[in-house]
Coordinates of C-alpha atoms in Angstrom, one line a residue:
X1 CA -64.8 198.3 8.1
X2 CA -68.4 197.5 9.0
X3 CA -69.0 195.8 12.3
X4 CA -71.8 193.7 13.6
X5 CA -71.5 193.4 17.3
X6 CA -73.0 190.3 18.9
X7 CA -73.5 189.8 22.6
X8 CA -73.7 186.2 23.8
X9 CA -71.7 185.4 20.7
X10 CA -70.7 181.9 21.7
X11 CA -74.3 180.8 22.5
X12 CA -76.8 179.2 20.2
X13 CA -78.2 182.3 18.5
X14 CA -75.1 184.5 19.0
X15 CA -72.8 182.0 17.2
X16 CA -75.3 181.6 14.4
X17 CA -75.4 185.3 14.0
X18 CA -71.6 185.6 14.1
X19 CA -71.1 183.0 11.4
X20 CA -73.9 184.4 9.1
X21 CA -72.7 188.0 9.2
X22 CA -69.1 187.1 8.9
X23 CA -70.0 185.1 5.8
X24 CA -71.6 188.3 4.5
X25 CA -68.3 190.1 4.8
X26 CA -68.8 192.0 8.1
X27 CA -66.3 192.2 10.8
X28 CA -67.9 190.6 13.8
X29 CA -67.2 191.6 17.4
X30 CA -68.4 189.2 20.0
X31 CA -69.0 189.7 23.7
X32 CA -69.3 186.5 25.8
X33 CA -67.9 185.7 29.2
X34 CA -69.3 182.2 29.4
X35 CA -71.8 183.0 32.1
X36 CA -73.8 180.0 30.8
X37 CA -71.4 177.7 32.6
X38 CA -72.1 179.7 35.8
X39 CA -75.8 179.3 35.3
X40 CA -75.9 175.6 34.3
X41 CA -72.5 174.0 34.9
X42 CA -69.6 173.0 32.7
X43 CA -71.6 170.9 30.2
X44 CA -73.4 174.2 29.2
X45 CA -70.2 176.1 28.7
X46 CA -69.8 178.2 25.6
X47 CA -66.0 178.0 25.7
X48 CA -65.8 175.4 22.9
X49 CA -67.9 177.5 20.6
X50 CA -65.8 180.5 21.3
X51 CA -62.7 178.6 20.3
X52 CA -64.4 177.5 17.1
X53 CA -65.4 181.1 16.2
X54 CA -61.9 182.4 16.9
X55 CA -60.2 179.7 14.9
X56 CA -62.6 179.5 11.9
X57 CA -63.6 183.2 11.4
X58 CA -60.7 185.5 10.5
X59 CA -62.7 188.7 10.9
X60 CA -64.1 187.7 14.3
X61 CA -62.8 189.6 17.4
X62 CA -63.8 188.3 20.9
X63 CA -64.3 190.3 24.1
X64 CA -64.4 188.4 27.3
X65 CA -66.5 191.1 29.0
X66 CA -69.6 191.2 31.2
X67 CA -72.5 193.3 29.9
X68 CA -73.1 194.4 33.5
X69 CA -69.7 196.2 33.5
X70 CA -70.5 199.7 32.3
X71 CA -66.8 200.7 31.8
X72 CA -66.0 197.5 29.8
X73 CA -69.0 197.8 27.6
X74 CA -68.4 201.6 27.0
X75 CA -64.8 200.9 26.0
X76 CA -65.7 198.3 23.4
X77 CA -68.3 200.6 21.8
X78 CA -66.0 203.5 21.9
X79 CA -63.4 201.6 20.0
X80 CA -65.8 200.6 17.2
X81 CA -68.1 203.7 17.3
X82 CA -67.8 204.8 13.7
X83 CA -68.1 201.3 12.3
X84 CA -70.8 199.5 14.3
X85 CA -73.8 199.1 12.0
X86 CA -75.8 196.6 14.1
X87 CA -75.9 195.2 17.6
X88 CA -77.5 191.8 18.0
X89 CA -78.1 191.3 21.7
X90 CA -78.6 187.6 22.6
X91 CA -76.7 187.5 26.0
X92 CA -79.0 186.6 28.8
X93 CA -79.8 184.5 31.9
X94 CA -82.3 182.3 30.1
X95 CA -84.0 180.1 32.7
X96 CA -87.0 181.0 34.8
X97 CA -86.1 178.2 37.3
X98 CA -82.6 179.6 37.8
X99 CA -83.9 183.1 38.1
X100 CA -85.8 182.2 41.2
X101 CA -82.7 181.1 42.9
X102 CA -80.6 184.2 42.0
X103 CA -83.0 187.1 41.4
X104 CA -80.4 189.9 41.7
X105 CA -78.1 188.2 39.1
X106 CA -80.9 187.4 36.8
X107 CA -82.2 191.0 36.8
X108 CA -78.8 192.6 36.5
X109 CA -77.9 190.5 33.5
X110 CA -81.2 190.7 31.7
X111 CA -82.4 194.2 32.5
X112 CA -79.4 196.2 33.6
X113 CA -77.1 194.6 31.0
X114 CA -79.5 195.6 28.3
X115 CA -79.7 199.1 29.6
X116 CA -75.9 199.3 29.5
X117 CA -75.8 198.2 25.9
X118 CA -78.6 200.6 24.8
X119 CA -76.7 203.5 26.5
X120 CA -73.5 202.5 24.8
X121 CA -75.2 202.5 21.4
X122 CA -76.9 205.8 22.0
X123 CA -73.6 207.5 23.1
X124 CA -71.3 205.9 20.4
X125 CA -73.2 204.7 17.4
X126 CA -76.8 205.9 17.6
X127 CA -77.4 205.1 13.9
X128 CA -76.8 201.4 14.5
X129 CA -79.8 199.0 14.6
X130 CA -80.4 197.3 18.0
X131 CA -81.8 193.8 17.8
X132 CA -82.9 192.3 21.1
X133 CA -83.8 188.6 21.7
X134 CA -86.7 188.9 24.0
X135 CA -89.0 186.0 25.0
X136 CA -92.7 184.9 25.1
X137 CA -92.3 184.9 28.9
X138 CA -93.0 188.6 28.8
X139 CA -96.7 187.6 28.4
X140 CA -96.7 185.5 31.6
X141 CA -99.0 182.5 31.8
X142 CA -102.2 184.4 30.7
X143 CA -102.5 182.1 27.7
X144 CA -103.2 179.2 30.2
X145 CA -106.8 180.6 30.6
X146 CA -107.6 179.9 26.9
X147 CA -110.3 177.2 26.3
X148 CA -108.0 174.3 25.4
X149 CA -109.2 170.9 24.4
X150 CA -107.2 168.0 26.0
X151 CA -106.3 165.6 23.2
X152 CA -104.4 162.3 23.5
X153 CA -100.9 163.9 23.2
X154 CA -101.4 167.7 23.5
X155 CA -103.6 170.6 24.4
X156 CA -105.2 172.3 21.5
X157 CA -107.4 175.2 20.5
X158 CA -110.5 175.0 18.4
X159 CA -109.7 175.8 14.8
X160 CA -112.2 178.7 14.9
X161 CA -110.6 180.4 18.0
X162 CA -109.1 183.8 17.4
X163 CA -105.7 182.6 18.6
X164 CA -105.6 179.3 16.8
X165 CA -102.9 180.5 14.5
X166 CA -100.9 181.7 17.5
X167 CA -100.5 184.4 20.2
X168 CA -100.2 187.9 18.7
X169 CA -98.2 190.9 20.0
X170 CA -101.2 192.7 21.5
X171 CA -101.9 189.8 23.9
X172 CA -102.1 191.2 27.5
X173 CA -99.1 190.9 29.8
X174 CA -100.8 192.0 33.0
X175 CA -102.6 189.9 35.7
X176 CA -100.5 186.8 35.1
X177 CA -97.5 184.9 36.5
X178 CA -94.3 185.6 34.6
X179 CA -91.6 184.0 36.6
X180 CA -88.8 186.4 37.7
X181 CA -87.0 185.6 34.4
X182 CA -90.1 186.8 32.5
X183 CA -90.1 190.1 34.5
X184 CA -86.4 190.8 33.9
X185 CA -86.8 190.2 30.2
X186 CA -90.0 192.3 30.1
X187 CA -88.1 195.1 31.7
X188 CA -85.4 194.8 29.0
X189 CA -88.0 194.5 26.3
X190 CA -89.7 197.8 27.4
X191 CA -86.3 199.5 27.6
X192 CA -85.5 198.5 24.0
X193 CA -88.9 199.8 22.8
X194 CA -88.5 203.1 24.8
X195 CA -85.0 203.8 23.4
X196 CA -86.5 203.4 20.0
X197 CA -89.4 205.8 20.6
X198 CA -87.7 208.3 22.9
X199 CA -84.4 208.6 21.1
X200 CA -85.4 207.7 17.6
X201 CA -83.2 204.6 17.4
X202 CA -83.8 201.6 15.2
X203 CA -84.8 198.9 17.7
X204 CA -86.6 195.6 17.6
X205 CA -87.7 193.0 20.2
X206 CA -88.0 189.5 18.9
X207 CA -90.2 187.7 21.5
X208 CA -89.1 184.2 20.9
X209 CA -90.7 180.9 21.6
X210 CA -88.3 178.0 22.0
X211 CA -85.1 178.8 20.1
X212 CA -83.2 175.7 19.1
X213 CA -80.7 174.0 16.8
X214 CA -77.7 171.6 16.8
X215 CA -75.4 174.2 18.4
X216 CA -77.5 174.4 21.5
X217 CA -75.7 173.3 24.7
X218 CA -78.9 172.0 26.2
X219 CA -79.3 171.4 29.9
X220 CA -82.2 170.5 32.1
X221 CA -83.0 174.1 32.9
X222 CA -82.7 175.4 29.4
X223 CA -82.7 174.0 25.9
X224 CA -85.8 171.8 25.5
X225 CA -85.2 169.8 22.2
X226 CA -81.4 169.6 22.5
X227 CA -81.5 168.4 26.1
X228 CA -84.2 165.9 25.2
X229 CA -82.2 164.4 22.3
X230 CA -79.1 164.3 24.5
X231 CA -80.9 162.3 27.1
X232 CA -82.2 159.9 24.5
X233 CA -78.7 159.3 23.1
X234 CA -76.9 159.1 26.4
X235 CA -79.5 157.2 28.4
X236 CA -79.7 160.0 30.9
X237 CA -83.1 160.2 32.8
X238 CA -85.5 162.9 31.7
X239 CA -88.2 164.6 33.7
X240 CA -91.5 166.0 32.3
X241 CA -92.9 168.7 34.6
X242 CA -96.7 169.0 34.8
X243 CA -99.7 169.2 32.5
X244 CA -99.5 165.5 31.7
X245 CA -96.7 166.2 29.2
X246 CA -99.3 167.7 26.9
X247 CA -97.9 171.3 27.1
X248 CA -97.3 172.7 23.6
X249 CA -94.2 174.7 22.4
X250 CA -93.4 176.2 19.1
X251 CA -89.7 175.8 18.1
X252 CA -87.7 177.9 15.7
X253 CA -84.3 176.8 14.3
X254 CA -81.5 179.3 15.0
X255 CA -80.9 179.6 11.2
X256 CA -84.5 180.7 10.6
X257 CA -84.3 183.2 13.4
X258 CA -81.0 184.8 12.1
X259 CA -82.7 185.0 8.6
X260 CA -85.5 187.0 10.2
X261 CA -82.9 189.3 11.8
X262 CA -81.3 189.8 8.5
X263 CA -84.6 190.8 7.0
X264 CA -85.1 193.3 9.8
X265 CA -81.6 194.8 9.4
X266 CA -82.1 195.3 5.7
X267 CA -85.2 197.5 6.4
X268 CA -85.1 198.5 10.1
X269 CA -88.0 200.0 12.0
X270 CA -88.3 202.0 15.2
X271 CA -89.5 200.2 18.4
X272 CA -90.6 197.2 16.5
X273 CA -92.0 194.2 18.4
X274 CA -92.5 190.7 16.8
X275 CA -93.5 187.4 18.2
X276 CA -91.2 184.9 16.5
X277 CA -91.2 181.1 16.7
X278 CA -92.1 178.0 14.8
X279 CA -95.7 179.0 14.6
X280 CA -98.2 176.5 13.3
X281 CA -95.5 175.0 11.0
X282 CA -93.1 173.9 13.8
X283 CA -94.6 173.0 17.2
X284 CA -95.0 170.0 19.5
X285 CA -96.0 168.9 22.9
X286 CA -93.6 167.2 25.3
X287 CA -95.2 163.8 24.6
X288 CA -95.0 164.4 20.8
X289 CA -91.3 165.4 21.1
X290 CA -90.4 162.3 23.1
X291 CA -92.2 160.1 20.5
X292 CA -90.5 161.7 17.5
X293 CA -87.1 161.9 19.2
X294 CA -87.0 158.3 20.1
X295 CA -88.1 157.3 16.6
X296 CA -85.3 159.4 15.1
X297 CA -82.7 158.0 17.5
X298 CA -84.0 154.4 17.5
X299 CA -83.7 154.3 21.3
X300 CA -86.2 154.6 24.1
X301 CA -86.0 157.5 26.6
X302 CA -85.9 156.9 30.4
X303 CA -88.4 159.5 31.3
X304 CA -90.3 160.3 34.5
X305 CA -93.3 162.5 35.3
X306 CA -93.5 165.1 38.0
X307 CA -97.1 166.4 38.5
X308 CA -95.8 169.9 39.6
X309 CA -95.5 172.2 36.6
X310 CA -92.9 174.9 36.6
X311 CA -94.0 178.3 37.9
X312 CA -95.3 180.5 35.1
X313 CA -95.1 177.7 32.5
X314 CA -97.3 177.7 29.4
X315 CA -99.8 175.0 28.8
X316 CA -99.7 176.0 25.1
X317 CA -97.7 178.5 23.2
X318 CA -97.7 179.0 19.5
X319 CA -96.4 182.3 18.1
X320 CA -98.6 184.2 15.6
X321 CA -96.1 185.2 12.9
X322 CA -98.5 187.4 11.0
X323 CA -97.1 190.8 11.9
X324 CA -93.5 189.9 11.0
X325 CA -94.6 188.3 7.7
X326 CA -96.6 191.4 6.8
X327 CA -93.6 193.6 7.3
X328 CA -91.1 191.2 5.8
X329 CA -93.0 189.0 3.3
X330 CA -89.9 187.4 1.8
X331 CA -89.0 185.6 5.1
X332 CA -90.2 182.0 5.7
X333 CA -89.4 179.1 7.9
X334 CA -87.2 176.3 6.5
X335 CA -87.3 173.8 9.4
X336 CA -90.1 171.9 11.1
X337 CA -89.9 169.9 14.4
X338 CA -88.8 166.7 12.6
X339 CA -86.1 168.5 10.7
X340 CA -84.8 170.2 13.8
X341 CA -84.6 167.0 15.8
X342 CA -83.0 165.1 13.0
X343 CA -80.3 167.7 12.6
X344 CA -79.6 167.9 16.4
X345 CA -79.3 164.1 16.3
X346 CA -77.0 163.9 13.3
X347 CA -74.7 166.7 14.4
X348 CA -74.3 165.6 18.1
X349 CA -74.8 161.8 18.1
X350 CA -71.1 160.8 18.0
X351 CA -70.0 163.4 20.6
X352 CA -72.8 162.6 23.0
X353 CA -72.3 158.9 22.7
X354 CA -68.6 159.4 23.5
X355 CA -69.4 161.5 26.5
X356 CA -71.7 158.8 27.9
X357 CA -69.0 156.1 27.7

């Protein structure tokens, strides 16, 4: 028996990982206690996805455990010690807005929870690869100092600028505003790197841009494209925060991200760090996303503008994918923004319309 253990297994990336590695013949152990419903309310609950995984995947085993619980985590890893080949750690408190309201919870989930998992791997299955879903928020808002040009619908860099193709991994993280969420994730990110270097473990930090897909339970505080499309379909009001709606995000489909993880696990490295996102192939501003989403849905969006941007928010973020492509040249993106939004619309349209009635 070969086990891939996935934390946050009923979330967007975790469930995609569970299905992919189950299809490849692995036993999949999932840890998820539906903290997302605590963070964002019942509409963000991962319980429906957990039920799907348990009913559809015969080799899936679920653990309703909290990654902050040292004893519970240790027991799970002790049970599977000889057979765990990889840990894909996606569980997190993912919102910088929510983190400011509950700093202790945010830090304990993101930083301490990651430490608990790393220790469990080191003590039980040190040969397993550890994949951590980090975030571009570890860089703070330093990218906002770049010399952007303000265009009609977005901010943009000159084509000759060194960061035109995206922000690389050696971009500075100091002297910037991160949000408390960014700090808790940066702490976890450094722990993952240090366990790789200090203990010789195979570890990787994927510093993601916007992670998205049709399985995202998008809410106002987390899940940009999914929540936008949900608001368009249901008629729910939508608020754009700051920067004239011209802030740019790259977006990567959950399937493309899991494929990147597969490539890493086939040839793991020690203390690897990669910026991962849609890059130049899959990015949009808020205004561009609204325009494209309404075209796909054939409906207008009831949106409003707040001049106050979110603390630590990026004016422009595109991930430079060069380092990952150099190390794993067979990987490529298969979705762009249009394809992502179209799939979110097609998969969720009927359900969201029913919910709005």
